[in-house]
Coordinates of C-alpha atoms in Angstrom, one line a residue:
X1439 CA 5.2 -23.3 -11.0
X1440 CA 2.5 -21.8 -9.1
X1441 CA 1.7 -22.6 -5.2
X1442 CA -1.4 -23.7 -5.8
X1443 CA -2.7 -24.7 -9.3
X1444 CA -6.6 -24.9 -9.5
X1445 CA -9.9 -26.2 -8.4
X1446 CA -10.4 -29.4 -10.7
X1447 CA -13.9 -27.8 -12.8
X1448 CA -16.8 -30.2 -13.1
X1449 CA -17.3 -32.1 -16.4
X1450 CA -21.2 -32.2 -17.6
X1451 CA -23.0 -34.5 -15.7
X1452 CA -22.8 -37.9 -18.3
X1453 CA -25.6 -40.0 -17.0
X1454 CA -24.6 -42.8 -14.7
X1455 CA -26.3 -46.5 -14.1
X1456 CA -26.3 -45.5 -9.9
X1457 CA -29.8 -44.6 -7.8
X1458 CA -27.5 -42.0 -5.6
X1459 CA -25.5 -40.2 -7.4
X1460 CA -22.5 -38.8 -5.2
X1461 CA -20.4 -35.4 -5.7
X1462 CA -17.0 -35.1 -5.7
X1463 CA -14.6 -32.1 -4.8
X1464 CA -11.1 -32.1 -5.6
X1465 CA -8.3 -29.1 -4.7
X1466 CA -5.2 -29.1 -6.5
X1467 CA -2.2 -27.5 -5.1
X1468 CA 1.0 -27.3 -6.6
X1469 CA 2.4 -28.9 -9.8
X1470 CA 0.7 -30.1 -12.9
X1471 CA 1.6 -33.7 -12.1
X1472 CA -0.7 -32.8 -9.7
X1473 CA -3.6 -31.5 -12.3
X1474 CA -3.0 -34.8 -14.0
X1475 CA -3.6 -36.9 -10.8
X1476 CA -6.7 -35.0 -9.7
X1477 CA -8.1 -35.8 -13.3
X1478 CA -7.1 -39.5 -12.6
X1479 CA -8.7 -39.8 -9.6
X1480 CA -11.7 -38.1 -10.9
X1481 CA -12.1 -40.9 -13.5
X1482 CA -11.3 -43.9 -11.2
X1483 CA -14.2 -42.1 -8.8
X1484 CA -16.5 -41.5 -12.0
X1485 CA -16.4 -45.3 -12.4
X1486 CA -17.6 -45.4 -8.5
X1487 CA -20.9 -43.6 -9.3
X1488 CA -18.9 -39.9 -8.4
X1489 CA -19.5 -36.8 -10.5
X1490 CA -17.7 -33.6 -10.2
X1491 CA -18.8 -30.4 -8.6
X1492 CA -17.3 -27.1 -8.6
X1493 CA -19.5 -25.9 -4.9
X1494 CA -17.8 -27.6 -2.6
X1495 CA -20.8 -27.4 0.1
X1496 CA -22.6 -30.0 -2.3
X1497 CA -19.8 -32.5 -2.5
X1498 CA -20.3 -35.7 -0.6
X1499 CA -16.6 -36.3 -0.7
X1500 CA -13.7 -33.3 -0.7
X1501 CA -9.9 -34.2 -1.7
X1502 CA -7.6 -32.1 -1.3
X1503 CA -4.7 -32.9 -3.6
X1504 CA -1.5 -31.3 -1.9
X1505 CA 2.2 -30.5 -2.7
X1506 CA 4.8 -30.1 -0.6
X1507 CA 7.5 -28.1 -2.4
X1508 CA 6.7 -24.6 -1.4
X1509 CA 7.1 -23.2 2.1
X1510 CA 4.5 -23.5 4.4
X1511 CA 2.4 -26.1 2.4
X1512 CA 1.9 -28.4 4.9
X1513 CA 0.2 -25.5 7.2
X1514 CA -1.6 -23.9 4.1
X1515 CA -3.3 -27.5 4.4
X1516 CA -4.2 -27.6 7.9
X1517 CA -5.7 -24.7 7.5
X1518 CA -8.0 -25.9 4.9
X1519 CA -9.0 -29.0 7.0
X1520 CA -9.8 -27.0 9.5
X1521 CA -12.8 -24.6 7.6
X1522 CA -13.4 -28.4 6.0
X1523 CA -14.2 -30.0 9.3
X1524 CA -16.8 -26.6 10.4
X1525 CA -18.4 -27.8 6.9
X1526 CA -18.7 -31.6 7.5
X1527 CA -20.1 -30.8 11.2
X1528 CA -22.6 -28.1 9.4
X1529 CA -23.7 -30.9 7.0
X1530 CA -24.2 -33.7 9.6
X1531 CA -26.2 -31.0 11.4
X1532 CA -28.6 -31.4 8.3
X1533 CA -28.2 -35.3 8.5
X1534 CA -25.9 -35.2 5.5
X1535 CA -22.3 -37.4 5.7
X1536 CA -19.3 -35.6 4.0
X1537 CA -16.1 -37.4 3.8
X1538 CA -12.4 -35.6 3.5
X1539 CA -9.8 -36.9 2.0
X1540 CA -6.0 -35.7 1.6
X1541 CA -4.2 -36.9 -1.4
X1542 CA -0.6 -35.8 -2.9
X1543 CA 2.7 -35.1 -1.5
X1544 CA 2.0 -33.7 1.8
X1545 CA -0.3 -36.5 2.1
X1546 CA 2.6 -38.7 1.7
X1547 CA 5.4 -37.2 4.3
X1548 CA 3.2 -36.3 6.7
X1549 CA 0.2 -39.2 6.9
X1550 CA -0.1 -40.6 10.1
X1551 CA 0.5 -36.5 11.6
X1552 CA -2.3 -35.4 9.3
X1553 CA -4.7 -38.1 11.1
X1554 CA -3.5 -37.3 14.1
X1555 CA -4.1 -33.6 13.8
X1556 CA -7.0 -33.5 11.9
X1557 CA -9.5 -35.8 13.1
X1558 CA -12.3 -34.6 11.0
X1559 CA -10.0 -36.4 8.2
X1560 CA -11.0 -39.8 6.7
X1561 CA -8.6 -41.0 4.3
X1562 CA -4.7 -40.3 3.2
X1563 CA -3.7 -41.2 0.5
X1564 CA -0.4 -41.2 -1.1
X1565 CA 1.0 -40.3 -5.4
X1566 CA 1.8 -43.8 -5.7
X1567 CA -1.9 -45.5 -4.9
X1568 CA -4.4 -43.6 -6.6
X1569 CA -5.5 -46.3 -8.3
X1570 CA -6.4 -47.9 -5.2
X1571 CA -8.9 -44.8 -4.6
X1572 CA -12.2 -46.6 -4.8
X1573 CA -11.5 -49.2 -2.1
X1574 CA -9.9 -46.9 0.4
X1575 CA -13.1 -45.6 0.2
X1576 CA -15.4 -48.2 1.1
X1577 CA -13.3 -48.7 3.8
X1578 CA -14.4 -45.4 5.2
X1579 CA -17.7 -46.0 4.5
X1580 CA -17.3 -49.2 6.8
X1581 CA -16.1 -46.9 9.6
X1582 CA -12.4 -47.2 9.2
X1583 CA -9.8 -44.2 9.3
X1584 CA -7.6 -44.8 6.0
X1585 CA -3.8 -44.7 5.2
X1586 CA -3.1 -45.4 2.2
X1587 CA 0.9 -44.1 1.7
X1588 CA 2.7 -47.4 1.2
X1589 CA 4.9 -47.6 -2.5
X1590 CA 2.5 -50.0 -4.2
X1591 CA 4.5 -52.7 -5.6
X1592 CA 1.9 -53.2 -8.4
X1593 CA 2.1 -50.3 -11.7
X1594 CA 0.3 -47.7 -10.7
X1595 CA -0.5 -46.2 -14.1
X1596 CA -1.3 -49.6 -15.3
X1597 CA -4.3 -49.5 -13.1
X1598 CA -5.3 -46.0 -13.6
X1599 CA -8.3 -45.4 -16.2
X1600 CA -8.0 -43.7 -19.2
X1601 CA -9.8 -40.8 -20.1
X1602 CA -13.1 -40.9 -21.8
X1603 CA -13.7 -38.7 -24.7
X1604 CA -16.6 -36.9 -23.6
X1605 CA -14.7 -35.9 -20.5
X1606 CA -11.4 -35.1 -23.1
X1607 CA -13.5 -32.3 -24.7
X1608 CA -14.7 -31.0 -21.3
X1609 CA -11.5 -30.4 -20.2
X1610 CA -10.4 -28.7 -23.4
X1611 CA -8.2 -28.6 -26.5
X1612 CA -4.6 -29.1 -24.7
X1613 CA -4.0 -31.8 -22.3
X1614 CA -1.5 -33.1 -19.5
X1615 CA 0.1 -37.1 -20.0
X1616 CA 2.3 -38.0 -17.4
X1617 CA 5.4 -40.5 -19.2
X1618 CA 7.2 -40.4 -16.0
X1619 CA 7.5 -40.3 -12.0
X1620 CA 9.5 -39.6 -9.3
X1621 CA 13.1 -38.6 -9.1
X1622 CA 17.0 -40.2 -8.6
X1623 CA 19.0 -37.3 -8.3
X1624 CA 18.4 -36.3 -4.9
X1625 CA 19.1 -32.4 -4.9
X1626 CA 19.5 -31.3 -1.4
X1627 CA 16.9 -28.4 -1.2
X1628 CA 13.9 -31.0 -2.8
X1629 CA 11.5 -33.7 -1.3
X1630 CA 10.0 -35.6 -4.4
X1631 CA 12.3 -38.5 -3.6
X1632 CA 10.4 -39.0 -0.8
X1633 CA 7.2 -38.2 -1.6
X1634 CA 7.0 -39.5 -5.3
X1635 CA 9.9 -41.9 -5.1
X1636 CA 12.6 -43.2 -7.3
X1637 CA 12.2 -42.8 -11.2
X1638 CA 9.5 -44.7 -12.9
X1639 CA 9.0 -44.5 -16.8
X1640 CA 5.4 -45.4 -18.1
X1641 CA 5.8 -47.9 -20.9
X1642 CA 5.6 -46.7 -24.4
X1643 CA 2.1 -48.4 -25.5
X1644 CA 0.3 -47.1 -22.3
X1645 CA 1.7 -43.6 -23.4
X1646 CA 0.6 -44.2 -26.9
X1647 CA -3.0 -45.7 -26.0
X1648 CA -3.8 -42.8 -23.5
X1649 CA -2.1 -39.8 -26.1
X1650 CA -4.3 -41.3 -28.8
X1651 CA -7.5 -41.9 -26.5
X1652 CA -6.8 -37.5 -25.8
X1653 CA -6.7 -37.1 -29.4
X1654 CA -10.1 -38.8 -30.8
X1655 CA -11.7 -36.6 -27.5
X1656 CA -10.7 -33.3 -29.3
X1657 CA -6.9 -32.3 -27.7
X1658 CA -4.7 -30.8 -30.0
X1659 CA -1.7 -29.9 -27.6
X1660 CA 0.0 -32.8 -25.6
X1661 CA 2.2 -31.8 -22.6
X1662 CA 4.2 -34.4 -21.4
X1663 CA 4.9 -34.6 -17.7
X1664 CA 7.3 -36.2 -14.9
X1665 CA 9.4 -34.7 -12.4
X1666 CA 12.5 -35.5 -14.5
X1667 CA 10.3 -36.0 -17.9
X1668 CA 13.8 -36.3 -19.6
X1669 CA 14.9 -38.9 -18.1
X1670 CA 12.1 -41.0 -19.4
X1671 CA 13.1 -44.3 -21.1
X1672 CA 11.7 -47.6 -22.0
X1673 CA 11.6 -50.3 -25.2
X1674 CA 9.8 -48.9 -28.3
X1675 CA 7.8 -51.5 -30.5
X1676 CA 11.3 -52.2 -32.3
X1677 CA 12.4 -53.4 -29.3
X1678 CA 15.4 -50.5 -29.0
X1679 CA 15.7 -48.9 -25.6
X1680 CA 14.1 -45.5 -26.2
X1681 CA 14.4 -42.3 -24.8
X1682 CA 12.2 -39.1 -24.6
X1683 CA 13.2 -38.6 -28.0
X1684 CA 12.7 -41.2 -30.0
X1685 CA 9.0 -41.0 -27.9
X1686 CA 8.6 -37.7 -28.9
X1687 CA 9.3 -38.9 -32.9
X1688 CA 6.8 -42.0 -31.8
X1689 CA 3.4 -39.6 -30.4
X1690 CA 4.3 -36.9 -33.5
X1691 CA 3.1 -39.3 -35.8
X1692 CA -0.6 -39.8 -34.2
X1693 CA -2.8 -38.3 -36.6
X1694 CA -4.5 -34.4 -35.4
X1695 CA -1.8 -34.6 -32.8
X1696 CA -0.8 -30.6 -34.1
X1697 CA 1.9 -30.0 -30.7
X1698 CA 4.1 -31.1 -28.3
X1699 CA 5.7 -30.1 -25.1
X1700 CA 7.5 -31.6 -21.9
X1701 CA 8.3 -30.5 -18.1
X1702 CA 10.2 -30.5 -15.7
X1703 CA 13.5 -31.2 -17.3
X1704 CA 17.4 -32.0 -15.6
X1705 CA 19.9 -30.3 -16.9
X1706 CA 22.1 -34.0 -16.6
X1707 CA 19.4 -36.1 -19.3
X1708 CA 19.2 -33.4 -21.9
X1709 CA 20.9 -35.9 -24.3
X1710 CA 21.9 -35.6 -28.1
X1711 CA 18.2 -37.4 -29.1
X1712 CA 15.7 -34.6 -27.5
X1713 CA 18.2 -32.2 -28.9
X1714 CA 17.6 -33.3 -32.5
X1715 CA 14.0 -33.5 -31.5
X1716 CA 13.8 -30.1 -31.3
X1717 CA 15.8 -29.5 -34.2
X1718 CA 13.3 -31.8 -36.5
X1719 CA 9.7 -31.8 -35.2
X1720 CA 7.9 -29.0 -36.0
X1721 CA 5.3 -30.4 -33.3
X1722 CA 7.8 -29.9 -30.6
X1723 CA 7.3 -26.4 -29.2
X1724 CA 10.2 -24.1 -29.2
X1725 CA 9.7 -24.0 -25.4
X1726 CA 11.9 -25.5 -22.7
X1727 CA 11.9 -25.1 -19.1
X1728 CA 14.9 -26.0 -17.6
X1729 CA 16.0 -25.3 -13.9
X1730 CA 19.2 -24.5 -13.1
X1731 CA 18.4 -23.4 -9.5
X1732 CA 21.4 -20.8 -9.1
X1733 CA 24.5 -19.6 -11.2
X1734 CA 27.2 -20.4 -8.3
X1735 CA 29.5 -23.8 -8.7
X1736 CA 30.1 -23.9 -5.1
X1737 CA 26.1 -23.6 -4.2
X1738 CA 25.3 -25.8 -7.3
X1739 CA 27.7 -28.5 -5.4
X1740 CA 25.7 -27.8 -1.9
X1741 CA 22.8 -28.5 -4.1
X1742 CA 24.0 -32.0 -5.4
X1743 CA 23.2 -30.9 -9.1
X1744 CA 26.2 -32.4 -10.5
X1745 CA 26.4 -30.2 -13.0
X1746 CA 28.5 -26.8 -13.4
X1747 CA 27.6 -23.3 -14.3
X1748 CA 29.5 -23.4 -17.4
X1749 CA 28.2 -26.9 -18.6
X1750 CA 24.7 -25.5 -17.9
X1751 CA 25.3 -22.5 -20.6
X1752 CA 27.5 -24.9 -23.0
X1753 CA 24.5 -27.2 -23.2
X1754 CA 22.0 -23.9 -23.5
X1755 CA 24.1 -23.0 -26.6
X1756 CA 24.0 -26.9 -28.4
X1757 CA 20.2 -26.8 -27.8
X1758 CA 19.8 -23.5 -29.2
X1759 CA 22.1 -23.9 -32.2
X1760 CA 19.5 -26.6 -33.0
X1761 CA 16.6 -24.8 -32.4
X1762 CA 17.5 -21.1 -33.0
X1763 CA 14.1 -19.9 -32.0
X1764 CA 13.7 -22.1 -28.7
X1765 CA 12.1 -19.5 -25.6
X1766 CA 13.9 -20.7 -22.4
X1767 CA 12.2 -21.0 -19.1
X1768 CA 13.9 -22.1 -15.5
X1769 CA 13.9 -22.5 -12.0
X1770 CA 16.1 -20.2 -9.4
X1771 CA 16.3 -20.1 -5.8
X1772 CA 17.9 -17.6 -3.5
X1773 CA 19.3 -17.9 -0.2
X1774 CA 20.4 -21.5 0.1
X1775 CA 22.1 -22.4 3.1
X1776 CA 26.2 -20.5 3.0
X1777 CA 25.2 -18.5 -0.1
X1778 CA 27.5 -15.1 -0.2
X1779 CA 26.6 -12.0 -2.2
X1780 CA 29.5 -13.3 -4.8
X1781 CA 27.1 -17.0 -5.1
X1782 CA 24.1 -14.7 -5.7
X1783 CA 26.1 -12.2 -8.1
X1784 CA 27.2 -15.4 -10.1
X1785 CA 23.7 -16.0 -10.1
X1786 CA 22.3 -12.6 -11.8
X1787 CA 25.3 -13.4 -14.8
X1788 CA 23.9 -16.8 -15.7
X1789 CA 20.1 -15.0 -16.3
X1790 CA 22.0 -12.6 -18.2
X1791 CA 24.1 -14.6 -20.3
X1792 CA 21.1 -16.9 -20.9
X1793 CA 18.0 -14.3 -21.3
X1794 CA 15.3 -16.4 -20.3
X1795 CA 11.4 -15.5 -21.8
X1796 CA 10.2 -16.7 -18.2
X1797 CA 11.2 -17.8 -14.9
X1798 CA 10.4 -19.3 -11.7
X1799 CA 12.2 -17.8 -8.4
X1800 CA 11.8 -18.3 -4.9
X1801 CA 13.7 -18.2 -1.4
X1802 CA 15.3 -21.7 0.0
X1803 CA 13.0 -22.9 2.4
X1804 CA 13.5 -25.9 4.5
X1805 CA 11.8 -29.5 3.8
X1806 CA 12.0 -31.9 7.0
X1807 CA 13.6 -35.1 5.9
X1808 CA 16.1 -33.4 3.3
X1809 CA 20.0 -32.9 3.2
X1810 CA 19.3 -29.0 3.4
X1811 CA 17.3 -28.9 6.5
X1812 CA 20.7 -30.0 8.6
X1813 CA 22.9 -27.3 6.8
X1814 CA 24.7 -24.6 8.9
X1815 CA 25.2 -21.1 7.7
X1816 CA 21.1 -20.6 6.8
X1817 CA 20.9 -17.3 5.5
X1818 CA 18.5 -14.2 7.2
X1819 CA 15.0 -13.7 6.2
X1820 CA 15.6 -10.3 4.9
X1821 CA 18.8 -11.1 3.1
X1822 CA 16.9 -13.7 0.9
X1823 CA 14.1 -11.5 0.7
X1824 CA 16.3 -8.3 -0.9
X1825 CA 18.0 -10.8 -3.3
X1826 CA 14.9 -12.2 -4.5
X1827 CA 13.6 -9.0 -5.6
X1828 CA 16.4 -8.2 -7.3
X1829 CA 16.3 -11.4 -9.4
X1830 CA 12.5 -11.2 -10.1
X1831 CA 13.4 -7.9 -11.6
X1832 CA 15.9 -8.6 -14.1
X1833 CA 13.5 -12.0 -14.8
X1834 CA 10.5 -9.4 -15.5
X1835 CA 12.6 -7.1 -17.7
X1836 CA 13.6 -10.3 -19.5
X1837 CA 10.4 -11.8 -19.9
X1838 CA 9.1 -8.0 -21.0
X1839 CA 11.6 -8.0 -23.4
X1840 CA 10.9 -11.3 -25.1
X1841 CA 7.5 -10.2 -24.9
X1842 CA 8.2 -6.6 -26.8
X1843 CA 10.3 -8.5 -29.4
X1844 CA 7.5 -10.7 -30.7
X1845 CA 5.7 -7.7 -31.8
X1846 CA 4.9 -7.4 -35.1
X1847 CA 6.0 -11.3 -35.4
X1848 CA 3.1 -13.5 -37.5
X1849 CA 2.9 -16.8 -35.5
X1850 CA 1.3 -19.8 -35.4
X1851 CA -2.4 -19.7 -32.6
X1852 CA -4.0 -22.8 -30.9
X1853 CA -7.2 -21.2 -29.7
X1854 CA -7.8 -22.6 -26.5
X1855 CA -10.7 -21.0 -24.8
X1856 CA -12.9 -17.6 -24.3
X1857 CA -11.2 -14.5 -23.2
X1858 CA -12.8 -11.9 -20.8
X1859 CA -14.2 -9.7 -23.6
X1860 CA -17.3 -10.9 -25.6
X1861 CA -15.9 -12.2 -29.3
X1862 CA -12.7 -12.9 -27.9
X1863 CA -10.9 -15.7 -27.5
X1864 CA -7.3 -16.7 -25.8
X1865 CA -4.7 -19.0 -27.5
X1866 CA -1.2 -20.0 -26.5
X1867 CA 1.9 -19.1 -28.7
X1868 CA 4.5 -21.7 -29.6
X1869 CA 6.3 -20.4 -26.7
X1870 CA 3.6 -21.0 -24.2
X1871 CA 2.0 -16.9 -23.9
X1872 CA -1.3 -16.3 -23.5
X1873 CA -1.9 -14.2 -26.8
X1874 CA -5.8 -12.4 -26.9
X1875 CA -8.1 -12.4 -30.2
X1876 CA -10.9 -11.3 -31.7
X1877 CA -12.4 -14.7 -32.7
X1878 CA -15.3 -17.2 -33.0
X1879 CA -15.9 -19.4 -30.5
X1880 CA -16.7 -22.1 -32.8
X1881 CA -13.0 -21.9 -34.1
X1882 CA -11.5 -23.0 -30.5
X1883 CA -9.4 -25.8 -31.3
X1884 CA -8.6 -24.7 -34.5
X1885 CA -4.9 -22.9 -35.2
X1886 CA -5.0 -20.0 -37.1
X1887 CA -1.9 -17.3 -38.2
X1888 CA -2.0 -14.3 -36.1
X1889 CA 0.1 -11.1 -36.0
X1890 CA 1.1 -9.9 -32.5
X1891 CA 0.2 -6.4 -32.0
X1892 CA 0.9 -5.8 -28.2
X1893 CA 1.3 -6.8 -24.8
X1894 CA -0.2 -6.7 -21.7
X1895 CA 1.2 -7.7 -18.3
X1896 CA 0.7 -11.2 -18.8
X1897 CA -0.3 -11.6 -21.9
X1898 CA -0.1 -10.7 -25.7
X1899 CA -2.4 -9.3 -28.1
X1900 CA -2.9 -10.3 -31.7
X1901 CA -5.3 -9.4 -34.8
X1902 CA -5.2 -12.1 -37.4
X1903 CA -3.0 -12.0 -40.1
X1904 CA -4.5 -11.6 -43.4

């Protein structure tokens, strides 16, 4: 996953029954449980009298929605606040209020500090109380500095407003639906147990209402999201204890629903029932990304992943005995705290045996407040820095090579949006590349057969197949 996702676009304006009409701004850093929140809040805020802008120097409110998994987030953040607090003095030079918000994880370890050293700041406001959005910000209006981190007792995502179609088609033709939140297995190099909490599944006819409501709007692409999506469970309208199966069977049945995918996955919850997903729905993408984090027994133990190196490739070969065709896509990271050159060597053997079509890689960093932050034996700057290149290499000659082998391939094309070149348009494979078109723009939505005829360096190209 990338550092810092997007800038959440602006919708067109729908009229709205308020005199003032108010702008909104909203950064998203980080994951896309964190696209999917900014789009939340965005709705709860549209209900408010808010509309979206994409020029932040028009917005009456700016959030910035944060993340704290990669290094040097909380700082990227501060610095942001600070060009943010020249702007909101600039605008009350012109007799024009601004208000900033933070939202996300950063927002969550580090409230009362981000008050504290940012006083242009307004409001904080934490994953778990989005929903309470609207009156945090009254509050400011009535002069008050607002924290808003506390775990809200009440369902968050019961309170959260569903999309509207009109803004469903605005967005586009794939969606985000978050089934599931926060994390119980307490890795020692990760924070979202303290930032997003212990494991929360959504229940099935709130996933069901909100997948359906994305469907009527126009989306023909569901991703499912949670920070351990697999471990998703709750009681299906039979009253059987599901899992993210059986819910996978459940939203392949909703009518111009054409495909499915999930993310982030555990190794430890991949059970026998999303395996036979993947063997028998053709709407579930042959596309998984599952971390493994690193290839060494001994560091996977520092880790707490409770899982081996060996049971990590014995469960790669079930799930791909079931789905022969399955692209696999994962998480690494070098330099952990005591890793030798013989942990990072076992490391380059597991890509290798596995042959992933993508990965993400990155060098350990420490997160205040975790296991890994105490640990001895932290390994030099440089060291990390050498291994890591020589990961993201064999990662980019795998991905290069699953690239070159889908040449000449005829595949299946959801066309997603326009491409750089006039009459072209860009579409995503079954296994999640970007593949370029010559195309209509009145077809995007539509999934046509394409042959692939090249790549580029980050994307394929196709003609269509006759």
């Amino acid at each position: 996953m990338t550092d810092e996702i997007a800038t959440l676009s602006s919708a067109p304006d729908a009229p709205i029954a308020h005199q003032n009409t108010r702008k909104v701004f909203i950064k998203t850093y980080g994951c896309q449980m964190n696209v999917y929140d900014s789009d939340r809040m965005q709705d709860a805020l549209a209900k408010d009298g808010y509309v979206a802008t994409d020029v932040m120097e028009d917005a009456d409110l700016v959030l910035l929605n944060t993340c704290h998994i990669r290094e040097k987030a909380a700082e990227k953040v501060y610095s942001a606040l600070g060009r943010l607090r020249e702007l909101k003095k600039k605008k009350a030079g012109e007799g024009r209020e601004m208000m900033i918000g933070v939202a996300g994880c950063v927002a969550q370890a580090e409230g009362d500090e981000i008050l504290r050293r940012a006083p242009a700041v307004d409001l904080v406001i934490g994953p778990q109380t989005y929903h309470r959005l609207p009156q945090a910000l009254e509050r400011v209006k009535r002069g008050e500095r607002v924290l808003e981190t506390d775990y809200a007792i009440e369902d968050k995502f019961e309170h959260l407003p569903a999309p509207e179609k009109a803004k469903t088609r605005a967005r586009g033709v794939t969606a985000f639906l978050t089934v599931q939140e926060g994390c119980d297995k307490f890795c020692s190099f990760c924070v979202v147990p303290y930032t997003r909490g212990s494991e929360v599944s959504r229940p099935v006819e709130q996933i069901v209402a909100e997948a359906r409501k994305l469907v009527e709007g126009g989306v023909r692409e569901l991703t499912l999201l949670g920070q351990n999506v697999n471990a998703w469970h709750g009681a299906g309208p039979d009253g059987v204890e599901w899992g993210l199966g059986e819910l996978l069977h459940h939203l392949a049945g909703i009518e111009g629903l054409a495909r499915l995918r999930y993310t982030t996955s555990h190794p430890r919850d991949m059970d026998d029932g999303l395996i036979a997903a993947h063997r028998d729905l053709p709407q579930l993408m042959p596309y998984l990304h599952l971390p493994v984090q690193s290839g060494s027994d001994r560091i996977l133990k520092a880790m707490n992943r409770r899982h081996t190196a060996a049971e990590y490739l014995a469960l790669i070969e079930r799930i791909k005995k079931a789905r022969p065709d399955l692209a696999l896509s994962g998480d690494f990271i070098v330099g952990f705290p005591g890793e030798t050159d013989e942990d990072f060597e076992d490391t380059l053997k597991l890509v290798e045996a596995v042959g992933y079509a993508q990965a993400f890689s990155f060098k350990y960093s420490t997160r205040p407040g975790t296991p890994g932050a105490d640990l001895k034996d932290q390994v030099p700057e440089d060291v990390k820095a050498k291994r890591l290149e020589r990961l993201q290499a064999l990662l980019l000659k795998q991905q290069h090579a699953f690239n070159e082998m889908c040449i000449g391939r005829e595949i299946d094309l959801l066309l997603e949006k326009p491409g750089r070149m006039p009459g072209q348009l860009i579409g995503r494979s079954p296994w999640l590349q970007s593949v370029n078109v010559d195309a209509k723009s009145s077809q995007i939505g539509d999934i046509i057969r394409v042959r692939i005829t090249g790549t580029g360096p980050n994307s394929l190209f196709a003609e269509v197949a006759s």
